[in-house]
């Protein structure tokens, strides 16, 4: 067994990087082909990007003709480019998030190596990231959060590499990488894209200088310069937006959707300060046990060894977590940028645990595995069943239990190669077949494709005009995405005189009548049916 670990240690890091790139491409790529666009944030985002294409206006994000300035336009631009190349379809909608997730995995490997991880250590951390339920599910989605997570990780990697690099030319190159990450984060989701890496790196610099009793002012100056330069791209876009749409649009982007969301005056997704603690068991599944063990290990290393890597990883995880906790707006997907430091910490603990098992001999390790083998199984059941639900969730949880138990049994028998092969086979099954089954199950409840295909057919056969009745953002976006055009909107029924037939689409759980579709949507054909009546 010791020879096996020695062989793993002698494998060049570039080999691990190649294996990782192939593995990430397969695992992430499976979902790009199988997933669709779900009703909610995804239909809204896809609709805005689709409107950029068929309207030809790439400056102002619009939702069914109206300016929509909740986020800056970088993700919409990338998605619109995909729509222009591949057509407006589900595959092109998922490409930007998938590429961001792929880039995040490779960047994490580079950061792990910069932190002093061995090739196998960096590879293991990236595998933990890839198999994290939250990361993998968002890698195939149509939301801006994965691009933000990649931008934050890129900024942290670039500036940390700059801080630890001695060569002047390479330092400048890493500074450019960090600055590009900050700029991408700001153009993706506003100032939070700069705040998350800033608090992580700033907290690390301050605490390191305090512990070492030194003040390295050049590091602070370099990061401040990077932050200033990163504002240039978004500043250019804001200037063009101000010239086109005026002061109101500028204030909406800068104040309402940055300061307003943080303070709570904007009013979206408000939750108490302890909200994320209530959902702690759902975070970083199925590797939460390794993450908690890793935090304990890093704190111990920091106390006894003053290890710089331990300080950096704790700052990378805890300071952004505290910032997100302080924000009034909270959703679980907002924690996605924390998956990268969580994976590094969990990978550090996993390698430490393996080394301890080797030191105490396989006899003690076998006894330990008998106890621990049920922990990942139980955690996986909770995470996967909660994420997928129903029969697919049960099937995925059962497969994960079988994998965990069988792999532990094989490890006890020192059949390491067979155990690794079993895990990879099971992972491939979970990310391929189960993903397809899960989306097929979700599609009936979350996809609005059937609604708009039915309405398009009815509009053609009856000659009725398609109308959105007081639509929420998800419905307006879905109309743009599936119909590839803007759709007329009615705010109330008072303006309809009954002279011409209209096909009304609305979403309201308090409305009765009409034909019911996915996500509380209903369809009315007027004037043959009475207008909607509130319960």
Coordinates of C-alpha atoms in Angstrom, one line a residue:
X1 CA 0.0 0.0 0.0
X2 CA 2.8 2.4 0.8
X3 CA 4.2 1.8 -2.7
X4 CA 0.9 2.8 -4.2
X5 CA 1.0 6.2 -2.4
X6 CA 4.6 6.7 -3.4
X7 CA 3.7 6.0 -7.0
X8 CA 0.8 8.6 -6.7
X9 CA 3.3 11.1 -5.4
X10 CA 5.8 10.6 -8.2
X11 CA 3.2 11.2 -10.9
X12 CA 3.9 14.7 -12.5
X13 CA 1.4 17.4 -11.7
X14 CA 0.8 18.1 -15.4
X15 CA -0.5 14.5 -15.7
X16 CA -3.0 15.2 -13.0
X17 CA -4.0 18.4 -14.7
X18 CA -4.7 16.6 -18.0
X19 CA -6.7 13.9 -16.2
X20 CA -8.6 16.6 -14.4
X21 CA -9.5 18.5 -17.6
X22 CA -10.9 15.3 -19.2
X23 CA -12.8 14.4 -16.1
X24 CA -14.3 17.9 -15.7
X25 CA -15.2 18.1 -19.3
X26 CA -17.1 14.8 -19.1
X27 CA -18.9 15.4 -15.8
X28 CA -19.9 19.0 -16.6
X29 CA -20.6 18.3 -20.3
X30 CA -23.1 15.5 -19.5
X31 CA -25.5 18.0 -18.0
X32 CA -25.2 20.5 -20.7
X33 CA -26.8 18.1 -23.2
X34 CA -29.4 16.7 -20.8
X35 CA -30.7 19.7 -18.8
X36 CA -33.2 22.3 -19.9
X37 CA -34.2 25.8 -18.8
X38 CA -36.3 25.7 -15.6
X39 CA -39.0 28.3 -14.8
X40 CA -37.7 31.0 -12.6
X41 CA -34.3 32.7 -12.7
X42 CA -33.2 30.6 -15.7
X43 CA -36.1 31.6 -18.0
X44 CA -35.6 35.3 -17.0
X45 CA -31.9 35.2 -17.8
X46 CA -32.3 33.2 -21.0
X47 CA -35.1 35.6 -22.1
X48 CA -32.9 38.6 -21.6
X49 CA -30.0 37.1 -23.6
X50 CA -32.4 36.0 -26.3
X51 CA -33.8 39.5 -26.6
X52 CA -30.2 40.8 -27.1
X53 CA -30.0 38.6 -30.1
X54 CA -33.3 39.1 -31.9
X55 CA -33.5 42.8 -30.9
X56 CA -29.8 43.6 -31.7
X57 CA -29.3 45.8 -28.6
X58 CA -26.3 44.5 -26.7
X59 CA -25.9 47.6 -24.5
X60 CA -29.1 47.5 -22.4
X61 CA -30.4 44.2 -21.0
X62 CA -34.1 44.1 -21.7
X63 CA -36.9 41.8 -20.5
X64 CA -39.8 41.8 -23.0
X65 CA -38.8 45.2 -24.2
X66 CA -38.3 46.9 -20.8
X67 CA -34.8 47.6 -19.4
X68 CA -33.8 45.1 -16.8
X69 CA -30.8 46.3 -14.8
X70 CA -30.6 43.9 -11.9
X71 CA -27.2 42.7 -13.0
X72 CA -24.5 44.1 -15.3
X73 CA -24.4 42.4 -18.8
X74 CA -21.4 40.1 -18.9
X75 CA -23.3 36.9 -18.5
X76 CA -26.0 38.0 -20.9
X77 CA -23.3 38.9 -23.5
X78 CA -21.7 35.5 -23.2
X79 CA -25.0 33.7 -23.5
X80 CA -26.0 35.9 -26.4
X81 CA -22.8 35.0 -28.2
X82 CA -23.7 31.3 -27.6
X83 CA -27.2 31.9 -29.0
X84 CA -25.7 33.6 -32.1
X85 CA -23.3 30.6 -32.7
X86 CA -25.6 27.7 -31.8
X87 CA -29.1 29.1 -32.0
X88 CA -31.5 30.0 -29.2
X89 CA -31.8 26.6 -27.5
X90 CA -31.2 24.9 -24.1
X91 CA -27.6 23.8 -25.0
X92 CA -26.4 27.3 -25.8
X93 CA -28.2 28.6 -22.7
X94 CA -26.1 26.3 -20.5
X95 CA -22.7 26.9 -22.2
X96 CA -21.6 30.0 -20.3
X97 CA -22.1 28.4 -16.8
X98 CA -20.5 25.2 -18.0
X99 CA -17.4 27.0 -19.3
X100 CA -17.2 29.0 -16.0
X101 CA -17.4 25.8 -14.0
X102 CA -14.7 24.1 -16.1
X103 CA -12.5 27.1 -15.7
X104 CA -13.1 27.2 -12.0
X105 CA -11.9 23.6 -11.6
X106 CA -8.7 24.3 -13.5
X107 CA -8.1 27.5 -11.6
X108 CA -8.6 25.7 -8.3
X109 CA -5.9 23.2 -9.3
X110 CA -3.5 26.1 -10.1
X111 CA -4.3 27.7 -6.7
X112 CA -3.8 24.4 -4.9
X113 CA -0.4 24.0 -6.5
X114 CA 0.5 27.6 -5.6
X115 CA -0.5 26.9 -2.0
X116 CA 2.0 24.0 -1.9
X117 CA -0.4 21.1 -2.5
X118 CA 1.0 18.1 -4.2
X119 CA -0.3 17.0 -7.6
X120 CA -2.5 14.4 -6.0
X121 CA -3.7 16.9 -3.3
X122 CA -4.7 19.5 -5.8
X123 CA -6.4 16.9 -8.0
X124 CA -8.3 15.5 -5.0
X125 CA -9.6 19.0 -4.1
X126 CA -10.8 19.6 -7.6
X127 CA -12.6 16.2 -7.6
X128 CA -14.3 17.2 -4.4
X129 CA -15.4 20.4 -6.0
X130 CA -16.7 18.7 -9.1
X131 CA -18.7 16.2 -7.1
X132 CA -20.2 18.9 -4.8
X133 CA -23.9 18.9 -5.4
X134 CA -24.3 22.6 -5.4
X135 CA -21.4 23.2 -7.7
X136 CA -22.2 20.5 -10.2
X137 CA -25.9 21.4 -10.4
X138 CA -25.2 25.1 -11.1
X139 CA -22.5 24.1 -13.6
X140 CA -25.4 23.1 -16.0
X141 CA -27.8 25.9 -15.1
X142 CA -28.7 29.2 -16.8
X143 CA -27.9 31.6 -13.9
X144 CA -25.2 34.2 -13.4
X145 CA -23.9 32.7 -10.1
X146 CA -21.4 30.2 -11.6
X147 CA -19.7 32.9 -13.6
X148 CA -19.5 35.0 -10.4
X149 CA -17.9 32.1 -8.5
X150 CA -15.3 31.6 -11.3
X151 CA -14.5 35.3 -11.3
X152 CA -14.0 35.4 -7.6
X153 CA -11.8 32.4 -7.7
X154 CA -9.7 33.8 -10.5
X155 CA -9.3 37.1 -8.7
X156 CA -8.2 35.4 -5.5
X157 CA -5.8 33.1 -7.4
X158 CA -4.2 36.0 -9.4
X159 CA -3.6 38.2 -6.4
X160 CA -2.4 35.4 -4.1
X161 CA 0.0 34.2 -6.8
X162 CA 1.2 37.8 -7.1
X163 CA 1.8 38.0 -3.4
X164 CA 3.9 34.9 -3.3
X165 CA 5.8 35.3 -6.6
X166 CA 9.3 36.8 -6.6
X167 CA 9.8 37.2 -10.4
X168 CA 8.8 40.8 -11.4
X169 CA 7.4 39.9 -14.8
X170 CA 5.4 37.0 -13.4
X171 CA 4.1 39.2 -10.6
X172 CA 2.7 41.6 -13.1
X173 CA 1.1 38.8 -15.1
X174 CA -0.6 37.5 -12.0
X175 CA -1.7 41.0 -11.1
X176 CA -3.4 41.2 -14.5
X177 CA -5.1 37.8 -13.9
X178 CA -6.4 39.1 -10.5
X179 CA -7.5 42.4 -12.0
X180 CA -9.3 40.5 -14.8
X181 CA -11.1 38.4 -12.2
X182 CA -12.3 41.5 -10.3
X183 CA -13.5 43.1 -13.5
X184 CA -15.4 40.0 -14.6
X185 CA -17.0 39.7 -11.1
X186 CA -18.2 43.3 -11.2
X187 CA -19.5 43.0 -14.7
X188 CA -21.3 39.8 -13.7
X189 CA -23.1 40.8 -10.5
X190 CA -22.0 44.2 -9.4
X191 CA -19.8 45.3 -6.5
X192 CA -20.2 41.9 -4.7
X193 CA -17.9 40.5 -7.4
X194 CA -15.1 42.7 -6.0
X195 CA -16.1 42.6 -2.4
X196 CA -15.9 38.8 -1.9
X197 CA -12.2 38.5 -3.1
X198 CA -11.4 41.8 -1.4
X199 CA -12.4 40.7 2.1
X200 CA -10.7 37.4 1.7
X201 CA -7.4 38.8 0.5
X202 CA -7.6 41.9 2.6
X203 CA -8.3 39.9 5.7
X204 CA -5.4 37.6 4.9
X205 CA -2.9 40.4 4.4
X206 CA -3.9 42.2 7.6
X207 CA -3.8 39.1 9.7
X208 CA -0.5 37.9 8.2
X209 CA 1.1 41.3 8.8
X210 CA -0.1 41.2 12.4
X211 CA 1.2 37.7 13.0
X212 CA 4.6 38.5 11.4
X213 CA 4.7 42.1 12.8
X214 CA 5.5 43.5 9.4
X215 CA 3.6 46.0 7.2
X216 CA 4.0 45.3 3.4
X217 CA 2.5 48.4 2.0
X218 CA 3.3 47.5 -1.6
X219 CA 0.9 44.6 -1.4
X220 CA -2.0 46.8 -0.4
X221 CA -1.1 49.3 -3.0
X222 CA -0.9 46.7 -5.8
X223 CA -4.3 45.3 -4.8
X224 CA -5.8 48.8 -4.6
X225 CA -4.5 49.5 -8.1
X226 CA -6.0 46.3 -9.4
X227 CA -9.4 47.2 -7.9
X228 CA -9.2 50.7 -9.5
X229 CA -8.4 49.3 -12.9
X230 CA -11.1 46.6 -12.6
X231 CA -13.7 49.4 -12.4
X232 CA -12.8 50.7 -15.9
X233 CA -14.9 48.1 -18.0
X234 CA -18.0 48.5 -15.9
X235 CA -17.4 52.3 -15.9
X236 CA -17.4 52.4 -19.7
X237 CA -20.7 50.4 -19.8
X238 CA -22.3 52.7 -17.2
X239 CA -21.3 55.8 -19.1
X240 CA -22.8 54.4 -22.3
X241 CA -25.9 53.3 -20.4
X242 CA -26.2 56.8 -18.8
X243 CA -26.1 58.4 -22.3
X244 CA -28.7 56.0 -23.7
X245 CA -31.2 55.6 -20.7
X246 CA -30.4 58.6 -18.4
X247 CA -29.9 59.1 -14.7
X248 CA -32.6 56.7 -13.6
X249 CA -31.0 53.7 -15.2
X250 CA -27.6 54.7 -13.8
X251 CA -29.0 55.0 -10.3
X252 CA -30.8 51.6 -10.6
X253 CA -27.5 49.8 -11.4
X254 CA -25.2 51.6 -9.0
X255 CA -27.4 52.2 -6.0
X256 CA -30.6 50.1 -6.0
X257 CA -29.1 46.8 -7.1
X258 CA -25.8 47.1 -5.1
X259 CA -26.4 49.0 -1.9
X260 CA -30.1 48.4 -1.8
X261 CA -29.8 44.6 -2.0
X262 CA -27.1 44.6 0.7
X263 CA -29.0 46.8 3.1
X264 CA -32.4 45.3 2.5
X265 CA -34.1 48.4 1.1
X266 CA -34.5 46.7 -2.3
X267 CA -36.5 44.0 -0.7
X268 CA -35.5 40.8 -2.6
X269 CA -34.9 37.4 -0.8
X270 CA -34.7 39.0 2.7
X271 CA -33.7 36.7 5.5
X272 CA -32.4 37.0 9.0
X273 CA -28.7 37.1 9.7
X274 CA -28.7 33.5 11.0
X275 CA -30.4 32.1 7.8
X276 CA -27.3 30.3 6.5
X277 CA -26.6 28.6 9.8
X278 CA -30.1 27.1 9.7
X279 CA -29.2 25.5 6.3
X280 CA -25.6 24.4 7.3
X281 CA -26.4 20.7 6.8
X282 CA -27.3 21.4 3.1
X283 CA -24.0 23.1 2.3
X284 CA -21.1 21.5 0.4
X285 CA -22.8 18.1 0.3
X286 CA -21.8 15.3 0.2
X287 CA -18.4 16.5 1.7
X288 CA -19.5 18.6 4.6
X289 CA -17.9 16.1 7.1
X290 CA -14.5 16.6 5.4
X291 CA -15.0 20.4 5.4
X292 CA -15.7 20.5 9.1
X293 CA -12.7 18.3 9.8
X294 CA -10.6 20.5 7.6
X295 CA -11.5 23.6 9.5
X296 CA -10.6 21.9 12.7
X297 CA -7.2 20.8 11.2
X298 CA -6.4 24.3 9.8
X299 CA -7.2 26.0 13.2
X300 CA -4.9 23.5 14.9
X301 CA -2.1 24.2 12.3
X302 CA -2.5 27.9 12.7
X303 CA -2.3 27.7 16.5
X304 CA 0.7 25.4 16.7
X305 CA 2.6 26.0 13.5
X306 CA 1.5 29.5 12.4
X307 CA 1.1 28.0 8.9
X308 CA 0.5 30.6 6.2
X309 CA -1.5 28.3 4.0
X310 CA -3.9 27.5 6.9
X311 CA -4.4 31.3 7.5
X312 CA -5.1 31.9 3.8
X313 CA -7.7 29.1 3.4
X314 CA -9.5 30.1 6.6
X315 CA -9.7 33.7 5.4
X316 CA -10.8 32.6 1.9
X317 CA -13.7 30.8 3.5
X318 CA -14.7 32.7 6.6
X319 CA -14.5 36.4 5.6
X320 CA -16.7 36.0 2.4
X321 CA -19.1 33.9 4.5
X322 CA -19.4 36.7 7.1
X323 CA -19.9 39.3 4.3
X324 CA -22.7 37.2 2.7
X325 CA -24.2 36.6 6.2
X326 CA -24.3 40.4 6.8
X327 CA -26.2 41.0 3.6
X328 CA -29.9 41.3 4.0
X329 CA -30.6 39.3 0.8
X330 CA -29.9 35.6 1.2
X331 CA -30.2 32.5 -1.0
X332 CA -28.3 29.3 -0.9
X333 CA -27.0 29.8 -4.4
X334 CA -25.2 33.0 -3.2
X335 CA -22.8 30.7 -1.3
X336 CA -21.5 29.2 -4.5
X337 CA -18.2 31.1 -4.5
X338 CA -17.4 29.4 -1.2
X339 CA -17.3 26.0 -2.8
X340 CA -13.7 26.5 -4.0
X341 CA -12.1 27.2 -0.6
X342 CA -14.3 24.5 0.9
X343 CA -12.9 22.0 -1.6
X344 CA -9.3 23.0 -0.8
X345 CA -10.0 22.6 2.9
X346 CA -11.7 19.3 2.5
X347 CA -8.9 18.0 0.3
X348 CA -6.3 19.1 2.8
X349 CA -8.2 17.1 5.5
X350 CA -8.6 14.1 3.3
X351 CA -4.9 13.8 2.6
X352 CA -4.1 14.3 6.3
X353 CA -6.5 11.5 7.2
X354 CA -5.0 9.1 4.7
X355 CA -1.6 9.9 6.0
X356 CA -2.7 9.1 9.5
X357 CA -4.3 5.9 8.4
X358 CA -1.0 4.8 6.8
X359 CA 0.9 5.7 10.0
X360 CA -1.4 3.7 12.2
X361 CA -1.4 0.7 9.8
X362 CA -4.2 -0.9 7.9
X363 CA -5.5 -2.8 10.8
X364 CA -6.5 0.4 12.6
X365 CA -7.6 2.0 9.4
X366 CA -9.9 -1.0 8.7
X367 CA -11.6 -0.5 12.0
X368 CA -12.0 3.2 11.4
X369 CA -13.5 2.6 7.9
X370 CA -16.1 0.2 9.4
X371 CA -17.4 3.1 11.5
X372 CA -16.9 6.0 9.0
X373 CA -18.2 4.3 5.9
X374 CA -21.8 5.1 6.9
X375 CA -21.1 8.8 7.3
X376 CA -20.7 9.8 3.6
X377 CA -23.6 7.5 2.8
X378 CA -25.9 9.3 5.2
X379 CA -24.7 12.7 4.1
X380 CA -25.1 11.8 0.5
X381 CA -28.7 10.6 1.0
X382 CA -29.6 13.9 2.7
X383 CA -27.9 16.0 0.0
X384 CA -29.0 14.1 -3.1
X385 CA -32.5 13.4 -1.9
X386 CA -33.0 17.0 -0.9
X387 CA -31.6 18.2 -4.2
X388 CA -33.4 15.8 -6.6
X389 CA -36.5 14.7 -4.6
X390 CA -38.9 11.8 -5.2
X391 CA -37.9 8.5 -6.9
X392 CA -34.8 9.9 -8.7
X393 CA -33.5 11.3 -5.4
X394 CA -34.0 7.9 -3.8
X395 CA -32.2 6.1 -6.6
X396 CA -29.3 8.5 -6.5
X397 CA -29.0 8.2 -2.8
X398 CA -29.1 4.4 -2.9
X399 CA -26.4 4.4 -5.6
X400 CA -24.2 6.7 -3.4
X401 CA -24.7 4.4 -0.4
X402 CA -23.7 1.4 -2.4
X403 CA -20.6 3.2 -3.7
X404 CA -19.5 4.4 -0.3
X405 CA -19.9 1.0 1.4
X406 CA -18.4 -1.0 -1.5
X407 CA -15.4 1.4 -1.8
X408 CA -14.7 1.2 1.9
X409 CA -14.9 -2.6 1.8
X410 CA -12.5 -2.7 -1.1
X411 CA -10.1 -0.4 0.7
X412 CA -10.2 -2.6 3.7
X413 CA -9.1 -5.5 1.5
X414 CA -6.3 -3.3 0.0
X415 CA -7.9 -3.4 -3.5
X416 CA -7.4 0.3 -4.0
X417 CA -7.4 0.3 -7.8
X418 CA -10.7 -1.5 -7.9
X419 CA -12.2 0.9 -5.3
X420 CA -11.1 3.9 -7.4
X421 CA -12.6 2.4 -10.5
X422 CA -15.9 1.7 -8.7
X423 CA -16.1 5.2 -7.6
X424 CA -15.4 6.6 -11.1
X425 CA -18.0 4.3 -12.6
X426 CA -20.6 5.3 -10.1
X427 CA -19.8 9.0 -10.5
X428 CA -20.2 8.7 -14.2
X429 CA -23.6 7.0 -13.8
X430 CA -24.7 9.7 -11.4
X431 CA -23.6 12.5 -13.6
X432 CA -25.0 10.9 -16.8
X433 CA -28.0 8.6 -16.5
X434 CA -29.4 10.0 -13.2
X435 CA -29.0 13.6 -14.5
X436 CA -31.2 12.7 -17.5
X437 CA -33.8 11.0 -15.3
X438 CA -33.8 13.8 -12.8
X439 CA -34.3 16.5 -15.5
X440 CA -37.0 14.5 -17.2
X441 CA -38.8 14.3 -13.8
X442 CA -38.2 18.1 -13.2
X443 CA -39.3 19.1 -16.7
X444 CA -42.9 18.4 -16.0
X445 CA -42.8 20.7 -13.0
X446 CA -40.3 23.4 -14.0
X447 CA -40.1 23.8 -17.8
X448 CA -42.4 26.2 -19.6
X449 CA -41.6 24.9 -23.0
X450 CA -44.8 22.9 -23.2
X451 CA -46.9 26.0 -22.2
X452 CA -45.5 28.2 -25.0
X453 CA -45.5 25.4 -27.6
X454 CA -49.3 24.9 -26.9
X455 CA -50.0 28.6 -27.0
X456 CA -48.1 29.1 -30.2
X457 CA -50.1 26.3 -31.8
X458 CA -53.4 27.7 -30.5
X459 CA -52.5 31.2 -31.7
X460 CA -51.8 30.0 -35.2
X461 CA -54.9 27.8 -35.4
X462 CA -57.4 30.4 -34.0
X463 CA -55.8 33.6 -35.1
X464 CA -55.7 34.9 -31.6
X465 CA -53.1 37.3 -30.3
X466 CA -50.8 36.0 -27.6
X467 CA -50.9 38.3 -24.5
X468 CA -49.1 38.1 -21.2
X469 CA -51.4 39.1 -18.3
X470 CA -49.5 41.0 -15.6
X471 CA -46.5 38.7 -16.0
X472 CA -43.8 38.0 -13.5
X473 CA -40.2 38.1 -14.7
X474 CA -40.0 34.4 -15.2
X475 CA -43.0 34.4 -17.6
X476 CA -41.7 37.4 -19.6
X477 CA -38.3 35.8 -20.0
X478 CA -39.8 32.5 -21.0
X479 CA -41.9 34.2 -23.7
X480 CA -38.8 35.9 -25.1
X481 CA -36.8 32.7 -25.0
X482 CA -39.2 30.2 -26.4
X483 CA -41.0 32.5 -28.9
X484 CA -37.9 34.6 -29.9
X485 CA -39.9 37.8 -29.8
X486 CA -41.5 40.3 -27.5
X487 CA -45.1 39.7 -26.4
X488 CA -47.8 42.2 -25.6
X489 CA -48.6 42.8 -22.0
X490 CA -51.9 43.6 -20.3
X491 CA -51.9 44.8 -16.7
X492 CA -55.6 44.3 -16.1
X493 CA -58.7 43.0 -17.9
X494 CA -60.4 46.4 -18.1
X495 CA -58.9 47.3 -21.4
X496 CA -60.1 44.2 -23.3
X497 CA -63.3 45.0 -25.4
X498 CA -63.8 41.5 -26.8
X499 CA -63.7 42.5 -30.4
X500 CA -60.7 40.4 -31.3
X501 CA -59.6 37.0 -29.9
X502 CA -56.7 36.9 -27.5
X503 CA -54.8 34.1 -25.8
X504 CA -53.9 35.2 -22.3
X505 CA -51.0 33.6 -20.3
X506 CA -50.8 34.4 -16.6
X507 CA -49.2 33.1 -13.4
X508 CA -51.1 33.5 -10.2
X509 CA -52.1 30.9 -7.6
X510 CA -55.1 32.9 -6.6
X511 CA -56.7 32.9 -10.1
X512 CA -59.1 30.2 -11.1
X513 CA -60.4 29.0 -14.5
X514 CA -58.7 28.5 -17.8
X515 CA -56.2 25.7 -18.6
X516 CA -53.5 25.0 -16.0
X517 CA -49.9 24.5 -16.9
X518 CA -46.5 24.3 -15.2
X519 CA -45.5 26.5 -12.3
X520 CA -49.1 27.8 -11.6
X521 CA -49.5 29.2 -15.2
X522 CA -52.9 29.3 -16.8
X523 CA -54.1 30.0 -20.3
X524 CA -57.4 31.7 -21.3
X525 CA -58.8 32.0 -24.8
X526 CA -60.9 35.2 -25.0
X527 CA -63.7 36.0 -25.6
X528 CA -64.8 32.4 -25.7
X529 CA -63.8 32.1 -22.0
X530 CA -64.6 34.5 -19.2
X531 CA -61.6 36.7 -18.1
X532 CA -59.6 35.6 -15.1
X533 CA -61.3 36.0 -11.7
X534 CA -59.4 36.2 -8.5
X535 CA -60.4 33.8 -5.7

